């Protein structure tokens, strides 16, 4: 994971009031965060360049073993294509999977001079709900994410491009989206990260243009 210099770290900390945006996507065994299994999680940190533009950084990922007694809805498994019993998944116990992801996020938060991570997701309440449920089940005391605040790219995509579906919002931003890769935690997180950065950077471009315009008018 690249370590930002002090100047960029300071600007990142200021940009989101001390929060570091971290894109998260989860794949699950259903829609109920308390009853249905968490099966896969991917998280992507973002960094800021010298011009104030955001770019996706490192990705951390884990396949997750269903917690004891977890529900697995066959319809959800059909959509994701996940076979929870496949030993080639290399799935981790839920506690170990969370710590694997959280350790990388905590490092990024520290390196960027931030106080906490804030989850960015497409329909973010879903991902945050499953993350918080897993934290409660495992008794994790070092969750780097804010427990209820988040950035939702479904909302932001609707604002910026008039599209709330992930694939359509990504395509409206000018990028390609492969529907065959969808519902993989890594691919969906990568797509969401690009969408989030594009929207924030679009605002940054407008901000720079406005400053130039005001400067020209003043001159």
PDB file of C-alpha atoms in Angstrom:
ATOM      1  CA  UNK A   1       0.000   0.000   0.000  1.00  0.00           C
ATOM      2  CA  UNK A   2       1.464   3.352  -1.065  1.00  0.00           C
ATOM      3  CA  UNK A   3       2.057   5.790   1.781  1.00  0.00           C
ATOM      4  CA  UNK A   4       1.020   9.354   0.897  1.00  0.00           C
ATOM      5  CA  UNK A   5       3.355  12.223   1.648  1.00  0.00           C
ATOM      6  CA  UNK A   6       2.484  14.545   4.526  1.00  0.00           C
ATOM      7  CA  UNK A   7       1.013  17.213   2.265  1.00  0.00           C
ATOM      8  CA  UNK A   8      -1.358  14.847   0.471  1.00  0.00           C
ATOM      9  CA  UNK A   9      -2.279  13.104   3.705  1.00  0.00           C
ATOM     10  CA  UNK A  10      -3.239  16.441   5.244  1.00  0.00           C
ATOM     11  CA  UNK A  11      -5.405  17.376   2.269  1.00  0.00           C
ATOM     12  CA  UNK A  12      -7.173  14.021   2.344  1.00  0.00           C
ATOM     13  CA  UNK A  13      -7.910  14.427   6.044  1.00  0.00           C
ATOM     14  CA  UNK A  14      -9.343  17.886   5.405  1.00  0.00           C
ATOM     15  CA  UNK A  15     -11.401  16.853   2.363  1.00  0.00           C
ATOM     16  CA  UNK A  16     -13.838  14.641   4.268  1.00  0.00           C
ATOM     17  CA  UNK A  17     -13.656  16.094   7.778  1.00  0.00           C
ATOM     18  CA  UNK A  18     -11.155  13.557   9.045  1.00  0.00           C
ATOM     19  CA  UNK A  19     -12.785  10.551   7.387  1.00  0.00           C
ATOM     20  CA  UNK A  20     -11.052   8.333   4.834  1.00  0.00           C
ATOM     21  CA  UNK A  21     -13.478   7.019   2.192  1.00  0.00           C
ATOM     22  CA  UNK A  22     -13.130   3.256   1.790  1.00  0.00           C
ATOM     23  CA  UNK A  23     -15.173   1.509  -0.878  1.00  0.00           C
ATOM     24  CA  UNK A  24     -16.742  -1.732   0.347  1.00  0.00           C
ATOM     25  CA  UNK A  25     -18.727  -4.419  -1.413  1.00  0.00           C
ATOM     26  CA  UNK A  26     -20.081  -7.558   0.211  1.00  0.00           C
ATOM     27  CA  UNK A  27     -21.618 -10.678  -1.298  1.00  0.00           C
ATOM     28  CA  UNK A  28     -24.058 -12.499   0.928  1.00  0.00           C
ATOM     29  CA  UNK A  29     -26.460 -15.382   1.321  1.00  0.00           C
ATOM     30  CA  UNK A  30     -29.514 -13.126   1.293  1.00  0.00           C
ATOM     31  CA  UNK A  31     -30.803  -9.712   2.331  1.00  0.00           C
ATOM     32  CA  UNK A  32     -31.095 -10.131   6.112  1.00  0.00           C
ATOM     33  CA  UNK A  33     -27.864  -8.955   7.756  1.00  0.00           C
ATOM     34  CA  UNK A  34     -28.672 -10.716  11.026  1.00  0.00           C
ATOM     35  CA  UNK A  35     -29.689 -14.104   9.626  1.00  0.00           C
ATOM     36  CA  UNK A  36     -28.012 -14.447   6.220  1.00  0.00           C
ATOM     37  CA  UNK A  37     -24.361 -15.313   5.687  1.00  0.00           C
ATOM     38  CA  UNK A  38     -21.606 -12.867   4.815  1.00  0.00           C
ATOM     39  CA  UNK A  39     -19.713 -14.729   2.067  1.00  0.00           C
ATOM     40  CA  UNK A  40     -17.252 -12.270   0.521  1.00  0.00           C
ATOM     41  CA  UNK A  41     -15.938  -8.787   1.247  1.00  0.00           C
ATOM     42  CA  UNK A  42     -13.708  -6.409  -0.687  1.00  0.00           C
ATOM     43  CA  UNK A  43     -12.470  -2.983   0.398  1.00  0.00           C
ATOM     44  CA  UNK A  44     -10.578  -0.359  -1.618  1.00  0.00           C
ATOM     45  CA  UNK A  45      -8.901   2.718  -0.176  1.00  0.00           C
ATOM     46  CA  UNK A  46      -8.533   5.968  -2.086  1.00  0.00           C
ATOM     47  CA  UNK A  47      -5.682   8.434  -2.337  1.00  0.00           C
ATOM     48  CA  UNK A  48      -5.388  12.060  -3.392  1.00  0.00           C
ATOM     49  CA  UNK A  49      -2.915  13.459  -5.928  1.00  0.00           C
ATOM     50  CA  UNK A  50      -1.223  16.844  -5.942  1.00  0.00           C
ATOM     51  CA  UNK A  51      -4.187  18.434  -7.759  1.00  0.00           C
ATOM     52  CA  UNK A  52      -6.757  17.234  -5.244  1.00  0.00           C
ATOM     53  CA  UNK A  53      -8.144  14.426  -7.405  1.00  0.00           C
ATOM     54  CA  UNK A  54      -8.990  11.040  -5.919  1.00  0.00           C
ATOM     55  CA  UNK A  55      -7.778   7.696  -7.253  1.00  0.00           C
ATOM     56  CA  UNK A  56      -8.442   4.119  -6.101  1.00  0.00           C
ATOM     57  CA  UNK A  57      -5.525   2.604  -4.215  1.00  0.00           C
ATOM     58  CA  UNK A  58      -5.017  -0.811  -2.639  1.00  0.00           C
ATOM     59  CA  UNK A  59      -7.635  -3.570  -2.605  1.00  0.00           C
ATOM     60  CA  UNK A  60      -8.054  -6.020   0.258  1.00  0.00           C
ATOM     61  CA  UNK A  61     -10.348  -9.016  -0.106  1.00  0.00           C
ATOM     62  CA  UNK A  62     -11.533 -12.105   1.731  1.00  0.00           C
ATOM     63  CA  UNK A  63     -13.865 -15.019   1.149  1.00  0.00           C
ATOM     64  CA  UNK A  64     -15.826 -15.684   4.332  1.00  0.00           C
ATOM     65  CA  UNK A  65     -17.122 -18.901   5.881  1.00  0.00           C
ATOM     66  CA  UNK A  66     -20.827 -18.701   6.792  1.00  0.00           C
ATOM     67  CA  UNK A  67     -21.252 -18.184  10.519  1.00  0.00           C
ATOM     68  CA  UNK A  68     -22.819 -21.112  12.435  1.00  0.00           C
ATOM     69  CA  UNK A  69     -26.534 -21.312  11.714  1.00  0.00           C
ATOM     70  CA  UNK A  70     -26.378 -18.777   8.893  1.00  0.00           C
ATOM     71  CA  UNK A  71     -29.117 -18.804   6.294  1.00  0.00           C
ATOM     72  CA  UNK A  72     -28.136 -19.361   2.657  1.00  0.00           C
ATOM     73  CA  UNK A  73     -30.849 -18.371   0.211  1.00  0.00           C
ATOM     74  CA  UNK A  74     -30.446 -20.409  -3.016  1.00  0.00           C
ATOM     75  CA  UNK A  75     -31.656 -17.420  -5.040  1.00  0.00           C
ATOM     76  CA  UNK A  76     -28.866 -15.248  -3.656  1.00  0.00           C
ATOM     77  CA  UNK A  77     -26.262 -17.932  -4.367  1.00  0.00           C
ATOM     78  CA  UNK A  78     -27.541 -18.215  -7.925  1.00  0.00           C
ATOM     79  CA  UNK A  79     -27.014 -14.484  -8.441  1.00  0.00           C
ATOM     80  CA  UNK A  80     -23.505 -14.396  -6.969  1.00  0.00           C
ATOM     81  CA  UNK A  81     -22.390 -17.769  -8.285  1.00  0.00           C
ATOM     82  CA  UNK A  82     -20.773 -18.518  -4.918  1.00  0.00           C
ATOM     83  CA  UNK A  83     -20.533 -22.102  -3.689  1.00  0.00           C
ATOM     84  CA  UNK A  84     -19.961 -21.746   0.065  1.00  0.00           C
ATOM     85  CA  UNK A  85     -18.767 -25.357   0.304  1.00  0.00           C
ATOM     86  CA  UNK A  86     -16.076 -25.046  -2.368  1.00  0.00           C
ATOM     87  CA  UNK A  87     -12.727 -25.567  -0.569  1.00  0.00           C
ATOM     88  CA  UNK A  88     -10.931 -23.668  -3.342  1.00  0.00           C
ATOM     89  CA  UNK A  89     -12.531 -20.458  -2.087  1.00  0.00           C
ATOM     90  CA  UNK A  90      -9.970 -20.351   0.705  1.00  0.00           C
ATOM     91  CA  UNK A  91     -12.609 -18.857   2.968  1.00  0.00           C
ATOM     92  CA  UNK A  92     -11.668 -17.445   6.373  1.00  0.00           C
ATOM     93  CA  UNK A  93     -13.655 -17.563   9.578  1.00  0.00           C
ATOM     94  CA  UNK A  94     -15.732 -14.404   9.880  1.00  0.00           C
ATOM     95  CA  UNK A  95     -13.563 -12.993  12.686  1.00  0.00           C
ATOM     96  CA  UNK A  96     -10.336 -13.574  10.731  1.00  0.00           C
ATOM     97  CA  UNK A  97     -11.821 -12.170   7.524  1.00  0.00           C
ATOM     98  CA  UNK A  98     -12.888  -8.963   9.259  1.00  0.00           C
ATOM     99  CA  UNK A  99      -9.513  -8.506  10.900  1.00  0.00           C
ATOM    100  CA  UNK A 100      -7.747  -9.093   7.580  1.00  0.00           C
ATOM    101  CA  UNK A 101      -9.751  -6.275   6.008  1.00  0.00           C
ATOM    102  CA  UNK A 102      -9.800  -3.994   9.043  1.00  0.00           C
ATOM    103  CA  UNK A 103      -6.037  -4.125   9.542  1.00  0.00           C
ATOM    104  CA  UNK A 104      -5.427  -2.801   6.026  1.00  0.00           C
ATOM    105  CA  UNK A 105      -8.070  -0.107   6.464  1.00  0.00           C
ATOM    106  CA  UNK A 106      -6.650   1.012   9.818  1.00  0.00           C
ATOM    107  CA  UNK A 107      -3.225   1.363   8.217  1.00  0.00           C
ATOM    108  CA  UNK A 108      -4.645   3.501   5.411  1.00  0.00           C
ATOM    109  CA  UNK A 109      -6.545   5.681   7.890  1.00  0.00           C
ATOM    110  CA  UNK A 110      -3.347   6.297   9.842  1.00  0.00           C
ATOM    111  CA  UNK A 111      -1.192   6.928   6.770  1.00  0.00           C
ATOM    112  CA  UNK A 112      -3.665   9.500   5.465  1.00  0.00           C
ATOM    113  CA  UNK A 113      -3.814  11.378   8.759  1.00  0.00           C
ATOM    114  CA  UNK A 114      -7.510  10.582   9.159  1.00  0.00           C
ATOM    115  CA  UNK A 115      -9.442   9.693  12.281  1.00  0.00           C
ATOM    116  CA  UNK A 116     -11.754   7.039  10.922  1.00  0.00           C
ATOM    117  CA  UNK A 117     -12.896   5.295   7.750  1.00  0.00           C
ATOM    118  CA  UNK A 118     -16.256   6.011   6.180  1.00  0.00           C
ATOM    119  CA  UNK A 119     -17.867   3.295   4.065  1.00  0.00           C
ATOM    120  CA  UNK A 120     -18.577   4.044   0.419  1.00  0.00           C
ATOM    121  CA  UNK A 121     -20.934   1.589  -1.230  1.00  0.00           C
ATOM    122  CA  UNK A 122     -23.539   1.227  -3.924  1.00  0.00           C
ATOM    123  CA  UNK A 123     -26.717   1.065  -1.868  1.00  0.00           C
ATOM    124  CA  UNK A 124     -24.327   1.498   1.024  1.00  0.00           C
ATOM    125  CA  UNK A 125     -26.828   0.712   3.780  1.00  0.00           C
ATOM    126  CA  UNK A 126     -26.817  -2.920   2.619  1.00  0.00           C
ATOM    127  CA  UNK A 127     -23.015  -3.284   2.867  1.00  0.00           C
ATOM    128  CA  UNK A 128     -22.807  -1.344   6.126  1.00  0.00           C
ATOM    129  CA  UNK A 129     -25.601  -3.415   7.616  1.00  0.00           C
ATOM    130  CA  UNK A 130     -23.820  -6.700   6.907  1.00  0.00           C
ATOM    131  CA  UNK A 131     -20.498  -5.274   8.090  1.00  0.00           C
ATOM    132  CA  UNK A 132     -21.976  -4.076  11.377  1.00  0.00           C
ATOM    133  CA  UNK A 133     -23.794  -7.385  11.925  1.00  0.00           C
ATOM    134  CA  UNK A 134     -20.529  -9.295  11.452  1.00  0.00           C
ATOM    135  CA  UNK A 135     -18.771  -6.933  13.860  1.00  0.00           C
ATOM    136  CA  UNK A 136     -21.417  -7.629  16.502  1.00  0.00           C
ATOM    137  CA  UNK A 137     -21.279 -11.399  15.966  1.00  0.00           C
ATOM    138  CA  UNK A 138     -17.495 -11.550  16.272  1.00  0.00           C
ATOM    139  CA  UNK A 139     -17.181  -8.998  19.062  1.00  0.00           C
ATOM    140  CA  UNK A 140     -14.621  -7.018  17.058  1.00  0.00           C
ATOM    141  CA  UNK A 141     -13.535  -3.978  19.087  1.00  0.00           C
ATOM    142  CA  UNK A 142     -11.340  -2.345  16.436  1.00  0.00           C
ATOM    143  CA  UNK A 143     -13.775  -1.595  13.648  1.00  0.00           C
ATOM    144  CA  UNK A 144     -12.275   1.385  11.763  1.00  0.00           C
ATOM    145  CA  UNK A 145     -15.566   2.313  10.061  1.00  0.00           C
ATOM    146  CA  UNK A 146     -18.085   4.853  11.277  1.00  0.00           C
ATOM    147  CA  UNK A 147     -21.049   2.770  12.492  1.00  0.00           C
ATOM    148  CA  UNK A 148     -23.799   4.621  10.599  1.00  0.00           C
ATOM    149  CA  UNK A 149     -22.441   7.374   8.330  1.00  0.00           C
ATOM    150  CA  UNK A 150     -21.674   6.390   4.737  1.00  0.00           C
ATOM    151  CA  UNK A 151     -21.461   7.632   1.146  1.00  0.00           C
ATOM    152  CA  UNK A 152     -23.922   5.984  -1.255  1.00  0.00           C
ATOM    153  CA  UNK A 153     -22.943   5.949  -4.930  1.00  0.00           C
ATOM    154  CA  UNK A 154     -26.512   5.075  -5.903  1.00  0.00           C
ATOM    155  CA  UNK A 155     -27.503   8.523  -4.651  1.00  0.00           C
ATOM    156  CA  UNK A 156     -24.377  10.208  -5.989  1.00  0.00           C
ATOM    157  CA  UNK A 157     -24.784   8.471  -9.355  1.00  0.00           C
ATOM    158  CA  UNK A 158     -28.341   9.738  -9.573  1.00  0.00           C
ATOM    159  CA  UNK A 159     -27.140  13.266  -8.840  1.00  0.00           C
ATOM    160  CA  UNK A 160     -24.170  13.247 -11.211  1.00  0.00           C
ATOM    161  CA  UNK A 161     -25.408  11.100 -14.103  1.00  0.00           C
ATOM    162  CA  UNK A 162     -29.123  10.476 -13.607  1.00  0.00           C
ATOM    163  CA  UNK A 163     -28.469   6.752 -13.029  1.00  0.00           C
ATOM    164  CA  UNK A 164     -28.861   4.760  -9.804  1.00  0.00           C
ATOM    165  CA  UNK A 165     -28.004   1.245 -11.059  1.00  0.00           C
ATOM    166  CA  UNK A 166     -24.263   0.616 -10.678  1.00  0.00           C
ATOM    167  CA  UNK A 167     -23.581  -0.608 -14.208  1.00  0.00           C
ATOM    168  CA  UNK A 168     -25.610   2.168 -15.814  1.00  0.00           C
ATOM    169  CA  UNK A 169     -24.012   4.856 -13.638  1.00  0.00           C
ATOM    170  CA  UNK A 170     -20.523   3.569 -14.479  1.00  0.00           C
ATOM    171  CA  UNK A 171     -21.360   3.567 -18.186  1.00  0.00           C
ATOM    172  CA  UNK A 172     -22.871   7.055 -17.926  1.00  0.00           C
ATOM    173  CA  UNK A 173     -19.571   8.232 -16.446  1.00  0.00           C
ATOM    174  CA  UNK A 174     -17.837   7.092 -19.642  1.00  0.00           C
ATOM    175  CA  UNK A 175     -16.386   3.827 -18.345  1.00  0.00           C
ATOM    176  CA  UNK A 176     -17.043   0.253 -19.368  1.00  0.00           C
ATOM    177  CA  UNK A 177     -18.970  -2.167 -17.163  1.00  0.00           C
ATOM    178  CA  UNK A 178     -18.911  -5.934 -17.708  1.00  0.00           C
ATOM    179  CA  UNK A 179     -22.169  -7.460 -16.487  1.00  0.00           C
ATOM    180  CA  UNK A 180     -20.533 -10.906 -16.581  1.00  0.00           C
ATOM    181  CA  UNK A 181     -18.176  -9.816 -13.798  1.00  0.00           C
ATOM    182  CA  UNK A 182     -20.900  -8.222 -11.673  1.00  0.00           C
ATOM    183  CA  UNK A 183     -21.697  -9.657  -8.228  1.00  0.00           C
ATOM    184  CA  UNK A 184     -18.050 -10.373  -7.559  1.00  0.00           C
ATOM    185  CA  UNK A 185     -17.063  -8.348  -4.488  1.00  0.00           C
ATOM    186  CA  UNK A 186     -13.775  -7.246  -6.053  1.00  0.00           C
ATOM    187  CA  UNK A 187     -15.261  -6.224  -9.405  1.00  0.00           C
ATOM    188  CA  UNK A 188     -18.214  -4.399  -7.853  1.00  0.00           C
ATOM    189  CA  UNK A 189     -15.928  -2.634  -5.362  1.00  0.00           C
ATOM    190  CA  UNK A 190     -13.547  -1.609  -8.152  1.00  0.00           C
ATOM    191  CA  UNK A 191     -16.434  -0.290 -10.237  1.00  0.00           C
ATOM    192  CA  UNK A 192     -17.892   1.571  -7.269  1.00  0.00           C
ATOM    193  CA  UNK A 193     -14.476   3.047  -6.424  1.00  0.00           C
ATOM    194  CA  UNK A 194     -14.051   4.409  -9.941  1.00  0.00           C
ATOM    195  CA  UNK A 195     -17.578   5.815  -9.899  1.00  0.00           C
ATOM    196  CA  UNK A 196     -17.054   7.507  -6.534  1.00  0.00           C
ATOM    197  CA  UNK A 197     -13.715   9.000  -7.566  1.00  0.00           C
ATOM    198  CA  UNK A 198     -15.122  10.204 -10.896  1.00  0.00           C
ATOM    199  CA  UNK A 199     -17.997  11.978  -9.149  1.00  0.00           C
ATOM    200  CA  UNK A 200     -15.788  13.617  -6.521  1.00  0.00           C
ATOM    201  CA  UNK A 201     -13.261  14.593  -9.194  1.00  0.00           C
ATOM    202  CA  UNK A 202     -16.002  16.061 -11.355  1.00  0.00           C
ATOM    203  CA  UNK A 203     -16.921  18.312  -8.463  1.00  0.00           C
ATOM    204  CA  UNK A 204     -13.221  19.187  -8.030  1.00  0.00           C
ATOM    205  CA  UNK A 205     -13.008  20.179 -11.695  1.00  0.00           C
ATOM    206  CA  UNK A 206     -16.048  22.420 -11.324  1.00  0.00           C
ATOM    207  CA  UNK A 207     -14.511  23.950  -8.206  1.00  0.00           C
ATOM    208  CA  UNK A 208     -11.259  24.705 -10.053  1.00  0.00           C
ATOM    209  CA  UNK A 209     -13.151  26.129 -13.024  1.00  0.00           C
ATOM    210  CA  UNK A 210     -15.193  28.377 -10.744  1.00  0.00           C
ATOM    211  CA  UNK A 211     -12.073  29.670  -9.023  1.00  0.00           C
ATOM    212  CA  UNK A 212     -10.447  30.416 -12.374  1.00  0.00           C
ATOM    213  CA  UNK A 213     -13.604  32.184 -13.559  1.00  0.00           C
ATOM    214  CA  UNK A 214     -13.837  34.304 -10.415  1.00  0.00           C
ATOM    215  CA  UNK A 215     -10.156  35.163 -10.735  1.00  0.00           C
ATOM    216  CA  UNK A 216     -10.583  36.175 -14.352  1.00  0.00           C
ATOM    217  CA  UNK A 217     -13.650  38.278 -13.573  1.00  0.00           C
ATOM    218  CA  UNK A 218     -11.801  39.989 -10.716  1.00  0.00           C
ATOM    219  CA  UNK A 219      -8.924  40.805 -13.054  1.00  0.00           C
TER     220      UNK A 219
END
